[in-house]
PDB file of C-alpha atoms and ligand atoms in Angstrom:
ATOM      1  CA  ARG A 182      76.084  98.520 117.608  1.00  0.00           C
ATOM      2  CA  ILE A 183      78.575  96.608 115.465  1.00  0.00           C
ATOM      3  CA  VAL A 184      78.986  97.301 111.750  1.00  0.00           C
ATOM      4  CA  VAL A 185      80.737  94.775 109.533  1.00  0.00           C
ATOM      5  CA  ILE A 186      81.810  96.019 106.105  1.00  0.00           C
ATOM      6  CA  GLY A 187      83.023  93.145 103.982  1.00  0.00           C
ATOM      7  CA  SER A 188      82.599  90.177 101.702  1.00  0.00           C
ATOM      8  CA  ALA A 189      79.877  87.586 101.275  1.00  0.00           C
ATOM      9  CA  ASN A 190      80.677  84.441  99.276  1.00  0.00           C
ATOM     10  CA  ALA A 191      78.784  81.312  98.462  1.00  0.00           C
ATOM     11  CA  ASP A 192      81.257  78.524  99.267  1.00  0.00           C
ATOM     12  CA  LEU A 193      81.140  75.698  96.713  1.00  0.00           C
ATOM     13  CA  VAL A 194      82.724  72.751  98.473  1.00  0.00           C
ATOM     14  CA  LEU A 195      83.894  69.537  96.777  1.00  0.00           C
ATOM     15  CA  ASP A 196      85.791  66.546  98.115  1.00  0.00           C
ATOM     16  CA  ILE A 197      88.272  65.149  95.568  1.00  0.00           C
ATOM     17  CA  ASP A 198      90.850  62.343  95.779  1.00  0.00           C
ATOM     18  CA  HIS A 199      93.608  64.455  94.278  1.00  0.00           C
ATOM     19  CA  ARG A 200      93.755  67.905  92.675  1.00  0.00           C
ATOM     20  CA  PRO A 201      93.594  67.758  88.876  1.00  0.00           C
ATOM     21  CA  ALA A 202      96.824  68.321  86.942  1.00  0.00           C
ATOM     22  CA  ALA A 203      96.847  70.404  83.756  1.00  0.00           C
ATOM     23  CA  GLY A 204      94.559  68.753  81.201  1.00  0.00           C
ATOM     24  CA  GLU A 205      93.194  66.227  83.702  1.00  0.00           C
ATOM     25  CA  THR A 206      89.548  65.689  84.695  1.00  0.00           C
ATOM     26  CA  VAL A 207      88.689  64.238  88.096  1.00  0.00           C
ATOM     27  CA  LEU A 208      85.386  63.232  89.670  1.00  0.00           C
ATOM     28  CA  GLY A 209      84.356  64.955  92.878  1.00  0.00           C
ATOM     29  CA  SER A 210      81.781  64.372  95.603  1.00  0.00           C
ATOM     30  CA  ASP A 211      78.334  65.948  95.505  1.00  0.00           C
ATOM     31  CA  LEU A 212      78.664  69.715  95.540  1.00  0.00           C
ATOM     32  CA  VAL A 213      77.835  71.360  98.869  1.00  0.00           C
ATOM     33  CA  VAL A 214      76.921  75.056  98.799  1.00  0.00           C
ATOM     34  CA  THR A 215      77.208  77.005 102.050  1.00  0.00           C
ATOM     35  CA  PRO A 216      77.140  80.700 102.937  1.00  0.00           C
ATOM     36  CA  GLY A 217      80.591  82.126 103.630  1.00  0.00           C
ATOM     37  CA  GLY A 218      82.939  85.037 103.004  1.00  0.00           C
ATOM     38  CA  LYS A 219      84.936  86.564 105.845  1.00  0.00           C
ATOM     39  CA  GLY A 220      82.703  89.608 106.256  1.00  0.00           C
ATOM     40  CA  ALA A 221      79.417  87.712 106.285  1.00  0.00           C
ATOM     41  CA  ASN A 222      80.884  84.985 108.516  1.00  0.00           C
ATOM     42  CA  GLN A 223      81.960  87.536 111.108  1.00  0.00           C
ATOM     43  CA  ALA A 224      78.586  89.317 110.990  1.00  0.00           C
ATOM     44  CA  VAL A 225      76.722  86.007 111.405  1.00  0.00           C
ATOM     45  CA  ALA A 226      78.997  84.963 114.281  1.00  0.00           C
ATOM     46  CA  ALA A 227      78.343  88.267 116.074  1.00  0.00           C
ATOM     47  CA  GLY A 228      74.605  88.117 115.339  1.00  0.00           C
ATOM     48  CA  ARG A 229      74.264  84.577 116.724  1.00  0.00           C
ATOM     49  CA  LEU A 230      75.894  85.755 119.950  1.00  0.00           C
ATOM     50  CA  GLY A 231      73.161  88.366 120.309  1.00  0.00           C
ATOM     51  CA  GLY A 232      75.099  91.377 119.048  1.00  0.00           C
ATOM     52  CA  ASP A 233      73.298  94.324 117.451  1.00  0.00           C
ATOM     53  CA  VAL A 234      74.939  93.902 114.038  1.00  0.00           C
ATOM     54  CA  ALA A 235      74.610  95.587 110.644  1.00  0.00           C
ATOM     55  CA  PHE A 236      76.301  94.261 107.499  1.00  0.00           C
ATOM     56  CA  VAL A 237      77.410  96.475 104.611  1.00  0.00           C
ATOM     57  CA  GLY A 238      78.236  94.574 101.426  1.00  0.00           C
ATOM     58  CA  CYS A 239      77.104  93.390  97.999  1.00  0.00           C
ATOM     59  CA  VAL A 240      75.647  90.173  96.632  1.00  0.00           C
ATOM     60  CA  GLY A 241      74.695  89.343  93.040  1.00  0.00           C
ATOM     61  CA  ASP A 242      71.196  88.913  91.626  1.00  0.00           C
ATOM     62  CA  ASP A 243      71.780  85.175  91.198  1.00  0.00           C
ATOM     63  CA  GLY A 244      70.374  82.494  93.518  1.00  0.00           C
ATOM     64  CA  TYR A 245      73.451  82.639  95.735  1.00  0.00           C
ATOM     65  CA  GLY A 246      72.658  86.249  96.622  1.00  0.00           C
ATOM     66  CA  GLU A 247      69.408  85.136  98.261  1.00  0.00           C
ATOM     67  CA  LEU A 248      71.179  82.357 100.179  1.00  0.00           C
ATOM     68  CA  LEU A 249      73.732  84.839 101.532  1.00  0.00           C
ATOM     69  CA  ARG A 250      71.096  87.415 102.451  1.00  0.00           C
ATOM     70  CA  ARG A 251      68.972  84.822 104.232  1.00  0.00           C
ATOM     71  CA  SER A 252      71.849  83.502 106.297  1.00  0.00           C
ATOM     72  CA  LEU A 253      72.542  87.032 107.556  1.00  0.00           C
ATOM     73  CA  THR A 254      68.917  87.811 108.375  1.00  0.00           C
ATOM     74  CA  ASP A 255      68.457  84.413 110.076  1.00  0.00           C
ATOM     75  CA  ALA A 256      71.295  85.416 112.419  1.00  0.00           C
ATOM     76  CA  GLY A 257      69.482  88.675 113.204  1.00  0.00           C
ATOM     77  CA  VAL A 258      71.846  90.866 111.170  1.00  0.00           C
ATOM     78  CA  ASP A 259      70.487  94.163 109.807  1.00  0.00           C
ATOM     79  CA  VAL A 260      70.862  94.053 105.996  1.00  0.00           C
ATOM     80  CA  THR A 261      69.541  97.529 105.178  1.00  0.00           C
ATOM     81  CA  HIS A 262      72.900  98.280 103.522  1.00  0.00           C
ATOM     82  CA  LEU A 263      73.374  94.930 101.802  1.00  0.00           C
ATOM     83  CA  ARG A 264      73.106  95.764  98.121  1.00  0.00           C
ATOM     84  CA  THR A 265      72.007  93.373  95.391  1.00  0.00           C
ATOM     85  CA  VAL A 266      73.950  94.219  92.219  1.00  0.00           C
ATOM     86  CA  PRO A 267      73.548  92.799  88.700  1.00  0.00           C
ATOM     87  CA  GLY A 268      75.688  89.738  88.005  1.00  0.00           C
ATOM     88  CA  ALA A 269      77.329  87.022  90.057  1.00  0.00           C
ATOM     89  CA  SER A 270      77.686  86.815  93.823  1.00  0.00           C
ATOM     90  CA  GLY A 271      81.115  86.219  95.269  1.00  0.00           C
ATOM     91  CA  ASN A 272      82.125  82.566  95.349  1.00  0.00           C
ATOM     92  CA  ALA A 273      84.833  80.476  96.892  1.00  0.00           C
ATOM     93  CA  ILE A 274      85.466  77.146  95.182  1.00  0.00           C
ATOM     94  CA  ILE A 275      86.901  74.931  97.905  1.00  0.00           C
ATOM     95  CA  LEU A 276      88.562  71.652  96.943  1.00  0.00           C
ATOM     96  CA  LEU A 277      89.083  69.366  99.922  1.00  0.00           C
ATOM     97  CA  THR A 278      91.782  66.743  99.381  1.00  0.00           C
ATOM     98  CA  PRO A 279      92.802  63.868 101.684  1.00  0.00           C
ATOM     99  CA  ASP A 280      96.257  65.432 102.196  1.00  0.00           C
ATOM    100  CA  GLY A 281      94.542  68.211 104.159  1.00  0.00           C
ATOM    101  CA  GLU A 282      96.149  70.885 101.936  1.00  0.00           C
ATOM    102  CA  ASN A 283      92.889  72.298 100.622  1.00  0.00           C
ATOM    103  CA  SER A 284      92.866  74.358  97.427  1.00  0.00           C
ATOM    104  CA  ILE A 285      90.641  77.426  97.288  1.00  0.00           C
ATOM    105  CA  ILE A 286      89.742  79.738  94.403  1.00  0.00           C
ATOM    106  CA  VAL A 287      87.998  82.974  95.406  1.00  0.00           C
ATOM    107  CA  SER A 288      85.968  84.753  92.741  1.00  0.00           C
ATOM    108  CA  PRO A 289      85.145  88.189  94.222  1.00  0.00           C
ATOM    109  CA  SER A 290      82.419  89.200  91.709  1.00  0.00           C
ATOM    110  CA  ALA A 291      79.873  91.340  93.635  1.00  0.00           C
ATOM    111  CA  ASN A 292      82.383  91.969  96.428  1.00  0.00           C
ATOM    112  CA  ARG A 293      84.288  94.236  94.024  1.00  0.00           C
ATOM    113  CA  ARG A 294      81.291  96.563  94.178  1.00  0.00           C
ATOM    114  CA  VAL A 295      81.767  97.304  97.876  1.00  0.00           C
ATOM    115  CA  THR A 296      83.071 100.796  97.185  1.00  0.00           C
ATOM    116  CA  GLU A 297      83.947 103.944  99.108  1.00  0.00           C
ATOM    117  CA  GLU A 298      80.634 105.308  97.853  1.00  0.00           C
ATOM    118  CA  LEU A 299      78.761 102.455  99.574  1.00  0.00           C
ATOM    119  CA  VAL A 300      80.657 103.174 102.790  1.00  0.00           C
ATOM    120  CA  GLU A 301      79.529 106.807 102.570  1.00  0.00           C
ATOM    121  CA  GLU A 302      75.941 105.813 101.749  1.00  0.00           C
ATOM    122  CA  SER A 303      75.834 103.587 104.808  1.00  0.00           C
ATOM    123  CA  ARG A 304      77.283 106.241 107.109  1.00  0.00           C
ATOM    124  CA  ALA A 305      74.048 106.286 109.136  1.00  0.00           C
ATOM    125  CA  ALA A 306      74.656 102.621 109.973  1.00  0.00           C
ATOM    126  CA  TRP A 307      78.174 103.059 111.325  1.00  0.00           C
ATOM    127  CA  ALA A 308      78.614 106.681 112.410  1.00  0.00           C
ATOM    128  CA  GLY A 309      77.298 106.016 115.915  1.00  0.00           C
ATOM    129  CA  ALA A 310      78.531 102.427 116.129  1.00  0.00           C
ATOM    130  CA  ALA A 311      80.795 101.213 118.921  1.00  0.00           C
ATOM    131  CA  VAL A 312      82.791  98.996 116.602  1.00  0.00           C
ATOM    132  CA  MET A 313      83.485  98.646 112.865  1.00  0.00           C
ATOM    133  CA  VAL A 314      84.848  95.304 111.637  1.00  0.00           C
ATOM    134  CA  LEU A 315      86.873  95.106 108.405  1.00  0.00           C
ATOM    135  CA  GLN A 316      88.663  92.332 106.471  1.00  0.00           C
ATOM    136  CA  LEU A 317      90.501  92.359 103.127  1.00  0.00           C
ATOM    137  CA  GLU A 318      88.160  90.477 100.745  1.00  0.00           C
ATOM    138  CA  ILE A 319      86.780  93.771  99.377  1.00  0.00           C
ATOM    139  CA  PRO A 320      88.772  96.446  97.478  1.00  0.00           C
ATOM    140  CA  LEU A 321      91.637  97.742  99.640  1.00  0.00           C
ATOM    141  CA  ALA A 322      90.736 101.349  98.776  1.00  0.00           C
ATOM    142  CA  THR A 323      87.348 100.729 100.424  1.00  0.00           C
ATOM    143  CA  VAL A 324      88.975  99.244 103.529  1.00  0.00           C
ATOM    144  CA  ALA A 325      91.359 102.198 103.741  1.00  0.00           C
ATOM    145  CA  HIS A 326      88.543 104.719 103.408  1.00  0.00           C
ATOM    146  CA  ALA A 327      86.297 102.961 105.925  1.00  0.00           C
ATOM    147  CA  ALA A 328      89.074 102.458 108.489  1.00  0.00           C
ATOM    148  CA  THR A 329      90.350 106.030 108.418  1.00  0.00           C
ATOM    149  CA  THR A 330      86.939 107.758 108.342  1.00  0.00           C
ATOM    150  CA  ALA A 331      85.487 105.542 111.071  1.00  0.00           C
ATOM    151  CA  HIS A 332      88.576 106.048 113.220  1.00  0.00           C
ATOM    152  CA  ALA A 333      88.341 109.826 112.753  1.00  0.00           C
ATOM    153  CA  ALA A 334      84.661 109.642 113.764  1.00  0.00           C
ATOM    154  CA  GLY A 335      85.559 107.881 117.024  1.00  0.00           C
ATOM    155  CA  VAL A 336      84.421 104.385 115.974  1.00  0.00           C
ATOM    156  CA  ARG A 337      86.686 101.584 117.189  1.00  0.00           C
ATOM    157  CA  VAL A 338      88.072  99.677 114.180  1.00  0.00           C
ATOM    158  CA  ILE A 339      88.741  95.929 114.369  1.00  0.00           C
ATOM    159  CA  LEU A 340      90.917  95.189 111.342  1.00  0.00           C
ATOM    160  CA  ASN A 341      91.259  91.536 110.386  1.00  0.00           C
ATOM    161  CA  ALA A 342      94.062  91.763 107.798  1.00  0.00           C
ATOM    162  CA  ALA A 343      92.978  88.619 105.945  1.00  0.00           C
ATOM    163  CA  PRO A 344      93.706  87.470 103.319  1.00  0.00           C
ATOM    164  CA  ALA A 345      97.182  88.947 103.667  1.00  0.00           C
ATOM    165  CA  ALA A 346      97.808  92.202 101.803  1.00  0.00           C
ATOM    166  CA  ALA A 347     100.060  95.240 102.202  1.00  0.00           C
ATOM    167  CA  LEU A 348      98.348  98.080 104.071  1.00  0.00           C
ATOM    168  CA  PRO A 349      99.257 101.771 104.289  1.00  0.00           C
ATOM    169  CA  PRO A 350     100.439 103.056 107.708  1.00  0.00           C
ATOM    170  CA  GLU A 351      97.320 105.170 108.300  1.00  0.00           C
ATOM    171  CA  VAL A 352      95.115 102.091 107.931  1.00  0.00           C
ATOM    172  CA  LEU A 353      97.226 100.058 110.370  1.00  0.00           C
ATOM    173  CA  ALA A 354      97.191 103.039 112.738  1.00  0.00           C
ATOM    174  CA  ALA A 355      93.373 102.977 112.784  1.00  0.00           C
ATOM    175  CA  ALA A 356      93.260  99.357 113.992  1.00  0.00           C
ATOM    176  CA  ASP A 357      92.392  98.582 117.625  1.00  0.00           C
ATOM    177  CA  PRO A 358      93.030  95.688 117.439  1.00  0.00           C
ATOM    178  CA  LEU A 359      94.727  94.413 114.313  1.00  0.00           C
ATOM    179  CA  VAL A 360      93.777  90.707 114.182  1.00  0.00           C
ATOM    180  CA  VAL A 361      95.927  88.280 112.166  1.00  0.00           C
ATOM    181  CA  ASN A 362      96.892  84.639 112.110  1.00  0.00           C
ATOM    182  CA  GLU A 363     100.522  83.491 111.903  1.00  0.00           C
ATOM    183  CA  SER A 364     100.879  83.539 108.111  1.00  0.00           C
ATOM    184  CA  GLU A 365      99.260  86.977 107.818  1.00  0.00           C
ATOM    185  CA  ALA A 366     101.586  88.223 110.549  1.00  0.00           C
ATOM    186  CA  ALA A 367     104.597  86.886 108.661  1.00  0.00           C
ATOM    187  CA  PHE A 368     103.405  88.659 105.522  1.00  0.00           C
ATOM    188  CA  LEU A 369     102.952  92.021 107.290  1.00  0.00           C
ATOM    189  CA  LEU A 370     106.398  91.687 108.847  1.00  0.00           C
ATOM    190  CA  GLY A 371     107.993  91.232 105.450  1.00  0.00           C
ATOM    191  CA  GLY A 372     107.952  87.477 105.192  1.00  0.00           C
ATOM    192  CA  VAL A 373     109.883  86.903 108.398  1.00  0.00           C
ATOM    193  CA  PRO A 374     108.716  83.520 109.735  1.00  0.00           C
ATOM    194  CA  ALA A 375     106.550  84.150 112.770  1.00  0.00           C
ATOM    195  CA  ALA A 376     108.649  81.814 114.951  1.00  0.00           C
ATOM    196  CA  ALA A 377     105.414  81.390 116.806  1.00  0.00           C
ATOM    197  CA  ALA A 378     105.968  77.755 117.727  1.00  0.00           C
ATOM    198  CA  GLU A 379     107.273  78.830 121.131  1.00  0.00           C
ATOM    199  CA  PRO A 380     105.007  81.213 123.088  1.00  0.00           C
ATOM    200  CA  GLY A 381     107.908  83.669 123.472  1.00  0.00           C
ATOM    201  CA  GLY A 382     108.232  83.810 119.674  1.00  0.00           C
ATOM    202  CA  ALA A 383     104.554  84.613 119.267  1.00  0.00           C
ATOM    203  CA  ALA A 384     104.746  87.399 121.856  1.00  0.00           C
ATOM    204  CA  ALA A 385     107.725  88.891 120.018  1.00  0.00           C
ATOM    205  CA  THR A 386     105.774  88.703 116.762  1.00  0.00           C
ATOM    206  CA  ALA A 387     102.797  90.486 118.346  1.00  0.00           C
ATOM    207  CA  VAL A 388     105.073  93.250 119.633  1.00  0.00           C
ATOM    208  CA  ALA A 389     106.679  93.582 116.183  1.00  0.00           C
ATOM    209  CA  LEU A 390     103.175  93.990 114.713  1.00  0.00           C
ATOM    210  CA  LEU A 391     102.430  96.671 117.304  1.00  0.00           C
ATOM    211  CA  ASP A 392     105.434  98.575 115.945  1.00  0.00           C
ATOM    212  CA  LEU A 393     103.595  98.828 112.591  1.00  0.00           C
ATOM    213  CA  GLY A 394     101.230 101.315 114.256  1.00  0.00           C
ATOM    214  CA  PRO A 395      97.991  99.699 115.517  1.00  0.00           C
ATOM    215  CA  ARG A 396      96.744 100.515 119.029  1.00  0.00           C
ATOM    216  CA  SER A 397      96.579  96.819 119.830  1.00  0.00           C
ATOM    217  CA  VAL A 398      97.250  93.430 118.239  1.00  0.00           C
ATOM    218  CA  VAL A 399      95.674  89.991 118.495  1.00  0.00           C
ATOM    219  CA  LEU A 400      97.716  87.193 116.923  1.00  0.00           C
ATOM    220  CA  THR A 401      95.766  83.947 116.632  1.00  0.00           C
ATOM    221  CA  LEU A 402      97.716  80.689 116.887  1.00  0.00           C
ATOM    222  CA  GLY A 403      95.195  77.972 116.004  1.00  0.00           C
ATOM    223  CA  ALA A 404      95.222  75.227 118.647  1.00  0.00           C
ATOM    224  CA  ASP A 405      97.749  77.307 120.634  1.00  0.00           C
ATOM    225  CA  GLY A 406      95.195  80.069 121.252  1.00  0.00           C
ATOM    226  CA  ALA A 407      96.083  83.726 120.827  1.00  0.00           C
ATOM    227  CA  VAL A 408      98.539  86.369 121.959  1.00  0.00           C
ATOM    228  CA  LEU A 409      97.492  89.962 122.601  1.00  0.00           C
ATOM    229  CA  ALA A 410      99.640  93.062 122.789  1.00  0.00           C
ATOM    230  CA  ALA A 411      98.803  96.703 123.435  1.00  0.00           C
ATOM    231  CA  ARG A 412     100.778  99.889 123.934  1.00  0.00           C
ATOM    232  CA  GLY A 413     102.290 100.188 127.370  1.00  0.00           C
ATOM    233  CA  ALA A 414     101.359  96.682 128.520  1.00  0.00           C
ATOM    234  CA  GLU A 415     103.117  93.321 128.606  1.00  0.00           C
ATOM    235  CA  PRO A 416     101.894  90.942 125.869  1.00  0.00           C
ATOM    236  CA  GLY A 417      99.625  88.179 127.155  1.00  0.00           C
ATOM    237  CA  HIS A 418      98.821  84.650 126.015  1.00  0.00           C
ATOM    238  CA  VAL A 419      95.320  83.138 126.061  1.00  0.00           C
ATOM    239  CA  PRO A 420      95.409  79.346 125.550  1.00  0.00           C
ATOM    240  CA  ALA A 421      92.837  77.685 123.302  1.00  0.00           C
ATOM    241  CA  ARG A 422      90.227  75.369 124.797  1.00  0.00           C
ATOM    242  CA  LYS A 423      91.171  71.712 124.440  1.00  0.00           C
ATOM    243  CA  VAL A 424      88.642  70.421 121.941  1.00  0.00           C
ATOM    244  CA  THR A 425      88.601  67.824 119.200  1.00  0.00           C
ATOM    245  CA  ALA A 426      88.801  69.864 116.012  1.00  0.00           C
ATOM    246  CA  VAL A 427      86.229  68.589 113.519  1.00  0.00           C
ATOM    247  CA  ASP A 428      86.453  71.443 110.991  1.00  0.00           C
ATOM    248  CA  THR A 429      88.460  74.642 111.500  1.00  0.00           C
ATOM    249  CA  THR A 430      86.868  76.408 108.497  1.00  0.00           C
ATOM    250  CA  GLY A 431      85.795  79.864 109.598  1.00  0.00           C
ATOM    251  CA  ALA A 432      87.267  79.513 113.116  1.00  0.00           C
ATOM    252  CA  GLY A 433      89.142  82.787 112.687  1.00  0.00           C
ATOM    253  CA  ASP A 434      85.912  84.494 111.605  1.00  0.00           C
ATOM    254  CA  ALA A 435      84.011  83.161 114.634  1.00  0.00           C
ATOM    255  CA  PHE A 436      86.843  84.523 116.765  1.00  0.00           C
ATOM    256  CA  VAL A 437      86.660  88.003 115.179  1.00  0.00           C
ATOM    257  CA  GLY A 438      82.846  88.128 115.378  1.00  0.00           C
ATOM    258  CA  ALA A 439      82.930  87.240 119.067  1.00  0.00           C
ATOM    259  CA  LEU A 440      85.722  89.732 119.720  1.00  0.00           C
ATOM    260  CA  ALA A 441      83.552  92.455 118.146  1.00  0.00           C
ATOM    261  CA  VAL A 442      80.587  91.603 120.405  1.00  0.00           C
ATOM    262  CA  GLU A 443      82.719  91.693 123.554  1.00  0.00           C
ATOM    263  CA  LEU A 444      84.544  94.927 122.667  1.00  0.00           C
ATOM    264  CA  ALA A 445      81.255  96.614 121.669  1.00  0.00           C
ATOM    265  CA  ASP A 446      79.923  95.603 125.105  1.00  0.00           C
ATOM    266  CA  GLY A 447      82.852  97.431 126.718  1.00  0.00           C
ATOM    267  CA  ARG A 448      84.950  94.415 127.775  1.00  0.00           C
ATOM    268  CA  ASP A 449      88.725  94.907 128.018  1.00  0.00           C
ATOM    269  CA  LEU A 450      90.839  93.284 125.301  1.00  0.00           C
ATOM    270  CA  ARG A 451      92.006  90.344 127.408  1.00  0.00           C
ATOM    271  CA  THR A 452      88.487  89.380 128.493  1.00  0.00           C
ATOM    272  CA  ALA A 453      87.274  89.807 124.911  1.00  0.00           C
ATOM    273  CA  VAL A 454      90.031  87.490 123.617  1.00  0.00           C
ATOM    274  CA  GLU A 455      89.200  84.873 126.284  1.00  0.00           C
ATOM    275  CA  ARG A 456      85.541  84.828 125.279  1.00  0.00           C
ATOM    276  CA  ALA A 457      86.404  84.818 121.563  1.00  0.00           C
ATOM    277  CA  THR A 458      88.589  81.783 122.252  1.00  0.00           C
ATOM    278  CA  ASP A 459      85.600  80.002 123.841  1.00  0.00           C
ATOM    279  CA  VAL A 460      83.384  80.782 120.846  1.00  0.00           C
ATOM    280  CA  ALA A 461      86.031  79.682 118.312  1.00  0.00           C
ATOM    281  CA  ALA A 462      86.459  76.409 120.236  1.00  0.00           C
ATOM    282  CA  VAL A 463      82.766  75.618 119.758  1.00  0.00           C
ATOM    283  CA  ALA A 464      83.054  76.504 116.043  1.00  0.00           C
ATOM    284  CA  VAL A 465      85.991  74.121 115.433  1.00  0.00           C
ATOM    285  CA  GLY A 466      84.036  71.289 117.050  1.00  0.00           C
ATOM    286  CA  ARG A 467      81.343  71.377 114.349  1.00  0.00           C
ATOM    287  CA  ARG A 468      81.278  71.174 110.559  1.00  0.00           C
ATOM    288  CA  GLY A 469      80.971  74.243 108.355  1.00  0.00           C
ATOM    289  CA  ALA A 470      81.678  77.925 108.758  1.00  0.00           C
ATOM    290  CA  GLN A 471      78.478  79.837 109.547  1.00  0.00           C
ATOM    291  CA  ALA A 472      76.669  76.579 110.341  1.00  0.00           C
ATOM    292  CA  SER A 473      79.130  75.957 113.178  1.00  0.00           C
ATOM    293  CA  TYR A 474      78.681  79.278 114.985  1.00  0.00           C
ATOM    294  CA  PRO A 475      77.064  79.044 118.410  1.00  0.00           C
ATOM    295  CA  ALA A 476      74.371  81.080 120.105  1.00  0.00           C
ATOM    296  CA  ARG A 477      75.405  82.664 123.407  1.00  0.00           C
ATOM    297  CA  GLU A 478      73.714  79.951 125.545  1.00  0.00           C
ATOM    298  CA  GLU A 479      75.707  77.242 123.750  1.00  0.00           C
ATOM    299  CA  VAL A 480      79.056  78.794 124.662  1.00  0.00           C
ATOM    300  CA  ARG A 481      78.594  78.548 128.459  1.00  0.00           C
TER     301      ARG A 481
HETATM  302  P1  ADP B 793      92.540  81.191 111.031  1.00  0.00           P
HETATM  303  O1  ADP B 793      91.395  80.219 111.010  1.00  0.00           O
HETATM  304  O2  ADP B 793      92.133  82.568 110.657  1.00  0.00           O
HETATM  305  O3  ADP B 793      93.792  80.723 110.362  1.00  0.00           O
HETATM  306  P2  ADP B 793      93.505  80.312 113.629  1.00  0.00           P
HETATM  307  O4  ADP B 793      93.804  78.995 113.009  1.00  0.00           O
HETATM  308  O5  ADP B 793      94.604  81.000 114.360  1.00  0.00           O
HETATM  309  O6  ADP B 793      92.917  81.352 112.576  1.00  0.00           O
HETATM  310  O7  ADP B 793      92.262  80.085 114.608  1.00  0.00           O
HETATM  311  C1  ADP B 793      91.570  81.177 115.194  1.00  0.00           C
HETATM  312  C2  ADP B 793      91.165  80.828 116.613  1.00  0.00           C
HETATM  313  O8  ADP B 793      90.318  79.668 116.589  1.00  0.00           O
HETATM  314  C3  ADP B 793      92.322  80.470 117.521  1.00  0.00           C
HETATM  315  O9  ADP B 793      92.862  81.632 118.140  1.00  0.00           O
HETATM  316  C4  ADP B 793      91.650  79.541 118.539  1.00  0.00           C
HETATM  317  O10 ADP B 793      91.010  80.309 119.533  1.00  0.00           O
HETATM  318  C5  ADP B 793      90.598  78.836 117.703  1.00  0.00           C
HETATM  319  N1  ADP B 793      91.086  77.534 117.212  1.00  0.00           N
HETATM  320  C6  ADP B 793      91.583  77.241 115.985  1.00  0.00           C
HETATM  321  N2  ADP B 793      91.961  75.945 115.894  1.00  0.00           N
HETATM  322  C7  ADP B 793      91.683  75.392 117.097  1.00  0.00           C
HETATM  323  C8  ADP B 793      91.814  74.077 117.665  1.00  0.00           C
HETATM  324  N3  ADP B 793      92.338  73.059 116.955  1.00  0.00           N
HETATM  325  N4  ADP B 793      91.408  73.899 118.941  1.00  0.00           N
HETATM  326  C9  ADP B 793      90.881  74.901 119.675  1.00  0.00           C
HETATM  327  N5  ADP B 793      90.738  76.157 119.200  1.00  0.00           N
HETATM  328  C10 ADP B 793      91.123  76.412 117.945  1.00  0.00           C
END
């Protein structure tokens, strides 16, 4: 079993010609509302691939809460520990501009209610799990509590340190693997540019991340694939599939969800990264985040 503890957001997506300056009003496209949030995305990705997945999180009692809940259940995710709390669901307001530099505002709302207490209440869901998956769109105290208690209970913790935030050593030490992209890696290493343009630079970055304490590291490199590093082994590079990228939204989440399924099934890290790379390649070839995630048959 895989347990994902994390965020669920309704993504409110608008195309605009240019981002409004102070005091300016601009017209946008029709609003598109899609289920998102790193936690829910990863749970849906894993569920679509046939994983036995439970999601622990919070949505609001607004209409978005129902949308988010339905997307999880449609993917076969167990939502016994998905709480509906009074007030707004989490939202991400995503402004897509022709320059490709999209602007995003995340409003955590219900995700702030994913507390240590909820982690304890859902202990039955994760205590016997093979893998717990965590990201940083819920309170960091909750992530720290979940990571350290799950690790102590013998549950393998996949820690996707996104969006970038400082983490205490005991949380990093619980990660196996720590999964980050290049900008998150640079943040964790104190703002040192990842120098990941050359494969050798990325391998050095992955090894530097390993020195922060995790058992293993996966550094994702977009169209350049991913580098993995583990104690006592040479770092390895897994190239990405050559695909025409249509929409990379949620590619990292598809990758993490697939990684969780493979590691829960007992695959070694390299094999798991190879299969996650295949799944992410399908996801970048289609529009949307959760909408782009493939079923297992589609990946072959
Ligand atoms: P994030 O979306 O979190 O920033 P990345 O951009 O590193 O993460 O992408 C995560 C994974 O998705 C990559 O390791 C790769 O496997 C896949 N991926 C991303 N962009 C592409 C692309 N253009 N072509 C093929 N695979 C891609």
